[in-house]
């Protein structure tokens, strides 16, 4: 069955039904699909509620305050500063510099290691 046939079959079933619940569900699916196209991301599915600790809340509030006060820089600015620092500092071996630059590239793509993985990696460098 090709797309045109599938569309016709679905349309025929929609026309043939008088089930209001089914029609509302179909409408909801279409509306969700349309809104996801605008946002270009899948709908959020929450499996559990995350409760922040007092310390986490304090850090979040501090970060929000810093953003409101303009006490932050963009990711691009931070990456540029790190690159400049790496070029100025000569204490890293070429292999270490390569791994640091690789880590920066991974952070740009969202491929970031956990704190534990980072700690292990740092210990290998030292």
Short mmCIF file of N, CA and C in Angstrom, two decimals:
data_model
loop_
_atom_site.label_atom_id
_atom_site.label_comp_id
_atom_site.label_asym_id
_atom_site.label_seq_id
_atom_site.Cartn_x
_atom_site.Cartn_y
_atom_site.Cartn_z
N UNK A 1 0.85 -1.17 0.00
CA UNK A 1 0.00 0.00 0.00
C UNK A 1 0.90 1.23 0.00
N UNK A 2 0.65 2.13 -0.96
CA UNK A 2 1.44 3.35 -1.01
C UNK A 2 0.79 4.45 -0.17
N UNK A 3 1.42 5.59 -0.11
CA UNK A 3 0.92 6.67 0.74
C UNK A 3 -0.46 7.14 0.30
N UNK A 4 -0.66 7.30 -0.99
CA UNK A 4 -1.96 7.77 -1.49
C UNK A 4 -3.08 6.81 -1.08
N UNK A 5 -2.83 5.52 -1.22
CA UNK A 5 -3.85 4.53 -0.84
C UNK A 5 -4.11 4.56 0.67
N UNK A 6 -3.05 4.70 1.44
CA UNK A 6 -3.19 4.77 2.89
C UNK A 6 -4.02 5.99 3.30
N UNK A 7 -3.72 7.13 2.70
CA UNK A 7 -4.48 8.35 3.00
C UNK A 7 -5.96 8.16 2.67
N UNK A 8 -6.23 7.59 1.49
CA UNK A 8 -7.63 7.37 1.09
C UNK A 8 -8.35 6.43 2.05
N UNK A 9 -7.65 5.38 2.48
CA UNK A 9 -8.26 4.44 3.42
C UNK A 9 -8.58 5.11 4.75
N UNK A 10 -7.65 5.91 5.24
CA UNK A 10 -7.88 6.62 6.51
C UNK A 10 -9.02 7.62 6.36
N UNK A 11 -9.03 8.37 5.27
CA UNK A 11 -10.10 9.34 5.04
C UNK A 11 -11.45 8.64 4.97
N UNK A 12 -11.51 7.51 4.27
CA UNK A 12 -12.77 6.77 4.15
C UNK A 12 -13.26 6.31 5.52
N UNK A 13 -12.35 5.84 6.36
CA UNK A 13 -12.75 5.39 7.70
C UNK A 13 -13.22 6.56 8.56
N UNK A 14 -12.57 7.71 8.40
CA UNK A 14 -12.99 8.90 9.15
C UNK A 14 -14.39 9.31 8.73
N UNK A 15 -14.63 9.32 7.42
CA UNK A 15 -15.95 9.70 6.91
C UNK A 15 -17.02 8.72 7.37
N UNK A 16 -16.67 7.45 7.43
CA UNK A 16 -17.66 6.42 7.76
C UNK A 16 -18.01 6.37 9.25
N UNK A 17 -17.16 6.90 10.11
CA UNK A 17 -17.41 6.75 11.55
C UNK A 17 -18.27 7.88 12.11
N UNK A 18 -19.03 7.54 13.13
CA UNK A 18 -19.80 8.52 13.90
C UNK A 18 -19.31 8.55 15.35
N UNK A 19 -18.18 7.91 15.59
CA UNK A 19 -17.61 7.81 16.94
C UNK A 19 -16.90 9.13 17.28
N UNK A 20 -17.52 9.94 18.11
CA UNK A 20 -16.98 11.25 18.47
C UNK A 20 -15.65 11.12 19.21
N UNK A 21 -15.55 10.13 20.07
CA UNK A 21 -14.31 9.92 20.83
C UNK A 21 -13.16 9.62 19.88
N UNK A 22 -13.40 8.73 18.92
CA UNK A 22 -12.36 8.39 17.94
C UNK A 22 -11.97 9.62 17.12
N UNK A 23 -12.96 10.38 16.67
CA UNK A 23 -12.68 11.57 15.87
C UNK A 23 -11.89 12.60 16.68
N UNK A 24 -12.22 12.75 17.95
CA UNK A 24 -11.46 13.68 18.80
C UNK A 24 -10.02 13.22 19.00
N UNK A 25 -9.83 11.90 19.13
CA UNK A 25 -8.47 11.36 19.27
C UNK A 25 -7.66 11.61 18.00
N UNK A 26 -8.29 11.40 16.85
CA UNK A 26 -7.62 11.64 15.57
C UNK A 26 -7.23 13.12 15.47
N UNK A 27 -8.16 13.99 15.84
CA UNK A 27 -7.90 15.43 15.82
C UNK A 27 -6.74 15.77 16.75
N UNK A 28 -6.71 15.18 17.93
CA UNK A 28 -5.64 15.43 18.90
C UNK A 28 -4.28 14.99 18.35
N UNK A 29 -4.26 13.82 17.72
CA UNK A 29 -3.00 13.33 17.12
C UNK A 29 -2.52 14.30 16.05
N UNK A 30 -3.43 14.76 15.21
CA UNK A 30 -3.05 15.69 14.14
C UNK A 30 -2.57 17.01 14.73
N UNK A 31 -3.27 17.52 15.73
CA UNK A 31 -2.85 18.77 16.37
C UNK A 31 -1.48 18.63 17.03
N UNK A 32 -1.25 17.52 17.72
CA UNK A 32 0.06 17.27 18.33
C UNK A 32 1.14 17.22 17.27
N UNK A 33 0.85 16.53 16.18
CA UNK A 33 1.82 16.42 15.08
C UNK A 33 2.14 17.80 14.52
N UNK A 34 1.11 18.61 14.29
CA UNK A 34 1.31 19.96 13.75
C UNK A 34 2.12 20.82 14.70
N UNK A 35 1.82 20.77 15.99
CA UNK A 35 2.56 21.59 16.95
C UNK A 35 4.01 21.13 17.08
N UNK A 36 4.25 19.83 16.92
CA UNK A 36 5.62 19.32 16.98
C UNK A 36 6.42 19.74 15.75
N UNK A 37 5.75 19.89 14.63
CA UNK A 37 6.45 20.36 13.43
C UNK A 37 6.93 21.79 13.64
N UNK A 38 6.14 22.59 14.32
CA UNK A 38 6.52 23.98 14.59
C UNK A 38 7.72 24.01 15.53
N UNK A 39 7.68 23.22 16.59
CA UNK A 39 8.76 23.20 17.58
C UNK A 39 9.93 22.36 17.10
N UNK A 40 9.71 21.50 16.12
CA UNK A 40 10.73 20.62 15.57
C UNK A 40 11.35 19.72 16.63
N UNK A 41 10.52 19.25 17.54
CA UNK A 41 11.00 18.31 18.55
C UNK A 41 9.85 17.43 19.00
N UNK A 42 10.16 16.24 19.47
CA UNK A 42 9.09 15.34 19.92
C UNK A 42 8.46 15.86 21.20
N UNK A 43 7.24 15.44 21.48
CA UNK A 43 6.60 15.89 22.72
C UNK A 43 7.36 15.37 23.94
N UNK A 44 7.36 16.18 24.99
CA UNK A 44 8.04 15.78 26.22
C UNK A 44 7.22 14.70 26.93
N UNK A 45 7.90 13.69 27.37
CA UNK A 45 7.25 12.62 28.12
C UNK A 45 7.93 12.58 29.49
N UNK A 46 7.16 12.86 30.52
CA UNK A 46 7.72 12.89 31.86
C UNK A 46 7.45 11.56 32.54
N UNK A 47 8.52 10.87 32.88
CA UNK A 47 8.39 9.57 33.53
C UNK A 47 8.36 9.69 35.04
N UNK A 48 8.99 10.75 35.55
CA UNK A 48 8.97 10.97 36.99
C UNK A 48 9.27 12.44 37.25
N UNK A 49 8.93 12.90 38.42
CA UNK A 49 9.17 14.28 38.80
C UNK A 49 10.51 14.36 39.51
N UNK A 50 11.33 15.31 39.11
CA UNK A 50 12.65 15.51 39.73
C UNK A 50 12.51 16.59 40.79
N UNK A 51 12.83 16.27 42.02
CA UNK A 51 12.78 17.23 43.12
C UNK A 51 14.21 17.66 43.41
N UNK A 52 14.45 18.97 43.31
CA UNK A 52 15.79 19.49 43.54
C UNK A 52 16.07 19.64 45.02
N UNK A 53 17.32 19.38 45.39
CA UNK A 53 17.73 19.58 46.78
C UNK A 53 17.86 21.08 47.04
N UNK A 54 17.99 21.43 48.30
CA UNK A 54 18.15 22.84 48.67
C UNK A 54 19.39 23.43 48.02
N UNK A 55 20.47 22.67 48.00
CA UNK A 55 21.72 23.15 47.39
C UNK A 55 21.55 23.33 45.88
N UNK A 56 20.87 22.40 45.23
CA UNK A 56 20.63 22.52 43.79
C UNK A 56 19.78 23.75 43.49
N UNK A 57 18.75 23.97 44.31
CA UNK A 57 17.90 25.16 44.13
C UNK A 57 18.72 26.44 44.30
N UNK A 58 19.61 26.43 45.30
CA UNK A 58 20.45 27.61 45.54
C UNK A 58 21.33 27.89 44.32
N UNK A 59 21.93 26.83 43.76
CA UNK A 59 22.80 27.00 42.60
C UNK A 59 22.02 27.46 41.37
N UNK A 60 20.82 26.92 41.19
CA UNK A 60 19.98 27.33 40.06
C UNK A 60 19.60 28.80 40.20
N UNK A 61 19.18 29.19 41.40
CA UNK A 61 18.80 30.58 41.64
C UNK A 61 19.98 31.53 41.45
N UNK A 62 21.16 31.11 41.90
CA UNK A 62 22.36 31.91 41.71
C UNK A 62 22.66 32.07 40.22
N UNK A 63 22.56 30.98 39.47
CA UNK A 63 22.81 31.04 38.03
C UNK A 63 21.79 31.94 37.33
N UNK A 64 20.53 31.84 37.71
CA UNK A 64 19.50 32.70 37.12
C UNK A 64 19.78 34.17 37.43
N UNK A 65 20.19 34.45 38.66
CA UNK A 65 20.53 35.82 39.06
C UNK A 65 21.71 36.33 38.23
N UNK A 66 22.72 35.49 38.03
CA UNK A 66 23.88 35.89 37.23
C UNK A 66 23.47 36.20 35.79
N UNK A 67 22.58 35.38 35.23
CA UNK A 67 22.11 35.62 33.86
C UNK A 67 21.36 36.95 33.80
N UNK A 68 20.47 37.18 34.77
CA UNK A 68 19.70 38.43 34.80
C UNK A 68 20.61 39.65 34.92
N UNK A 69 21.72 39.51 35.65
CA UNK A 69 22.66 40.62 35.84
C UNK A 69 23.69 40.71 34.72
N UNK A 70 23.58 39.84 33.73
CA UNK A 70 24.53 39.86 32.62
C UNK A 70 25.90 39.35 32.99
N UNK A 71 25.99 38.56 34.05
CA UNK A 71 27.27 38.04 34.53
C UNK A 71 27.58 36.69 33.91
N UNK A 72 27.39 36.60 32.62
CA UNK A 72 27.66 35.34 31.94
C UNK A 72 28.10 35.63 30.51
N UNK A 73 28.62 34.61 29.88
CA UNK A 73 29.01 34.74 28.48
C UNK A 73 28.35 33.60 27.70
N UNK A 74 28.27 33.78 26.40
CA UNK A 74 27.65 32.76 25.57
C UNK A 74 28.57 31.55 25.47
N UNK A 75 28.02 30.44 25.03
CA UNK A 75 28.82 29.24 24.83
C UNK A 75 29.92 29.51 23.81
N UNK A 76 29.57 30.25 22.75
CA UNK A 76 30.57 30.56 21.72
C UNK A 76 31.73 31.36 22.29
N UNK A 77 31.41 32.36 23.14
CA UNK A 77 32.46 33.15 23.77
C UNK A 77 33.33 32.28 24.68
N UNK A 78 32.69 31.40 25.43
CA UNK A 78 33.44 30.50 26.33
C UNK A 78 34.36 29.59 25.52
N UNK A 79 33.84 29.03 24.43
CA UNK A 79 34.66 28.15 23.59
C UNK A 79 35.86 28.92 23.03
N UNK A 80 35.62 30.17 22.61
CA UNK A 80 36.71 31.00 22.07
C UNK A 80 37.77 31.26 23.13
N UNK A 81 37.32 31.61 24.36
CA UNK A 81 38.26 31.86 25.45
C UNK A 81 39.08 30.61 25.77
N UNK A 82 38.44 29.47 25.77
CA UNK A 82 39.15 28.22 26.05
C UNK A 82 40.18 27.94 24.96
N UNK A 83 39.78 28.15 23.70
CA UNK A 83 40.72 27.93 22.59
C UNK A 83 41.94 28.84 22.74
N UNK A 84 41.69 30.12 23.05
CA UNK A 84 42.79 31.07 23.22
C UNK A 84 43.69 30.66 24.37
N UNK A 85 43.10 30.23 25.47
CA UNK A 85 43.87 29.79 26.62
C UNK A 85 44.74 28.59 26.27
N UNK A 86 44.16 27.65 25.54
CA UNK A 86 44.93 26.47 25.15
C UNK A 86 46.10 26.82 24.24
N UNK A 87 45.90 27.82 23.38
CA UNK A 87 46.98 28.23 22.49
C UNK A 87 48.09 28.96 23.25
N UNK A 88 47.70 29.70 24.30
CA UNK A 88 48.68 30.45 25.09
C UNK A 88 49.45 29.56 26.06
N UNK A 89 48.77 28.60 26.63
CA UNK A 89 49.37 27.74 27.65
C UNK A 89 50.09 26.59 26.96
N UNK A 90 51.33 26.39 27.34
CA UNK A 90 52.14 25.36 26.70
C UNK A 90 52.43 24.19 27.64
N UNK A 91 51.66 24.06 28.70
CA UNK A 91 51.92 22.99 29.65
C UNK A 91 51.28 21.67 29.23
N UNK A 92 50.44 21.71 28.21
CA UNK A 92 49.79 20.49 27.75
C UNK A 92 50.62 19.83 26.67
N UNK A 93 50.64 18.52 26.71
CA UNK A 93 51.28 17.78 25.63
C UNK A 93 50.35 17.84 24.42
N UNK A 94 50.87 17.56 23.22
CA UNK A 94 49.99 17.55 22.05
C UNK A 94 48.81 16.59 22.22
N UNK A 95 49.05 15.44 22.86
CA UNK A 95 47.96 14.48 23.07
C UNK A 95 46.90 15.06 24.01
N UNK A 96 47.34 15.74 25.08
CA UNK A 96 46.39 16.35 26.00
C UNK A 96 45.58 17.44 25.30
N UNK A 97 46.28 18.28 24.53
CA UNK A 97 45.58 19.35 23.81
C UNK A 97 44.56 18.75 22.85
N UNK A 98 44.94 17.67 22.16
CA UNK A 98 44.02 17.00 21.23
C UNK A 98 42.78 16.50 21.96
N UNK A 99 42.98 15.90 23.13
CA UNK A 99 41.85 15.36 23.90
C UNK A 99 40.96 16.48 24.43
N UNK A 100 41.55 17.59 24.84
CA UNK A 100 40.76 18.73 25.32
C UNK A 100 39.92 19.29 24.18
N UNK A 101 40.54 19.48 23.02
CA UNK A 101 39.80 20.00 21.87
C UNK A 101 38.70 19.04 21.45
N UNK A 102 38.97 17.74 21.54
CA UNK A 102 37.95 16.74 21.23
C UNK A 102 36.79 16.84 22.22
N UNK A 103 37.10 17.05 23.50
CA UNK A 103 36.06 17.21 24.51
C UNK A 103 35.21 18.44 24.24
N UNK A 104 35.85 19.53 23.83
CA UNK A 104 35.10 20.74 23.50
C UNK A 104 34.15 20.48 22.34
N UNK A 105 34.63 19.77 21.34
CA UNK A 105 33.79 19.44 20.19
C UNK A 105 32.61 18.57 20.61
N UNK A 106 32.87 17.60 21.49
CA UNK A 106 31.80 16.74 21.97
C UNK A 106 30.76 17.53 22.76
N UNK A 107 31.21 18.51 23.54
CA UNK A 107 30.25 19.30 24.32
C UNK A 107 29.36 20.12 23.41
N UNK A 108 29.88 20.56 22.27
CA UNK A 108 29.06 21.30 21.31
C UNK A 108 27.94 20.43 20.75
N UNK A 109 28.21 19.15 20.57
CA UNK A 109 27.22 18.25 19.99
C UNK A 109 26.36 17.58 21.05
N UNK A 110 26.60 17.91 22.32
CA UNK A 110 25.79 17.33 23.39
C UNK A 110 26.28 15.97 23.83
N UNK A 111 27.40 15.52 23.29
CA UNK A 111 27.96 14.22 23.66
C UNK A 111 28.94 14.46 24.81
N UNK A 112 28.39 14.55 26.00
CA UNK A 112 29.18 14.94 27.17
C UNK A 112 29.28 13.77 28.13
N UNK A 113 30.47 13.61 28.74
CA UNK A 113 30.64 12.51 29.68
C UNK A 113 30.16 12.91 31.07
N UNK A 114 29.91 11.91 31.88
CA UNK A 114 29.47 12.16 33.25
C UNK A 114 30.63 12.69 34.07
N UNK A 115 30.34 13.22 35.26
CA UNK A 115 31.39 13.71 36.15
C UNK A 115 32.39 12.60 36.48
N UNK A 116 31.87 11.40 36.70
CA UNK A 116 32.75 10.28 37.04
C UNK A 116 33.68 9.95 35.87
N UNK A 117 33.14 9.94 34.66
CA UNK A 117 33.97 9.66 33.49
C UNK A 117 35.02 10.75 33.31
N UNK A 118 34.63 11.99 33.54
CA UNK A 118 35.57 13.10 33.40
C UNK A 118 36.69 12.99 34.44
N UNK A 119 36.32 12.65 35.67
CA UNK A 119 37.31 12.50 36.74
C UNK A 119 38.33 11.42 36.39
N UNK A 120 37.86 10.30 35.88
CA UNK A 120 38.75 9.21 35.47
C UNK A 120 39.66 9.68 34.35
N UNK A 121 39.09 10.40 33.38
CA UNK A 121 39.87 10.88 32.25
C UNK A 121 40.93 11.88 32.71
N UNK A 122 40.57 12.77 33.62
CA UNK A 122 41.51 13.77 34.12
C UNK A 122 42.66 13.08 34.86
N UNK A 123 42.34 12.07 35.65
CA UNK A 123 43.39 11.34 36.38
C UNK A 123 44.38 10.69 35.41
N UNK A 124 43.90 10.24 34.26
CA UNK A 124 44.80 9.65 33.26
C UNK A 124 45.77 10.68 32.73
N UNK A 125 45.32 11.95 32.63
CA UNK A 125 46.17 13.00 32.08
C UNK A 125 47.27 13.40 33.04
N UNK A 126 46.98 13.32 34.33
CA UNK A 126 47.93 13.85 35.33
C UNK A 126 49.07 12.90 35.62
#
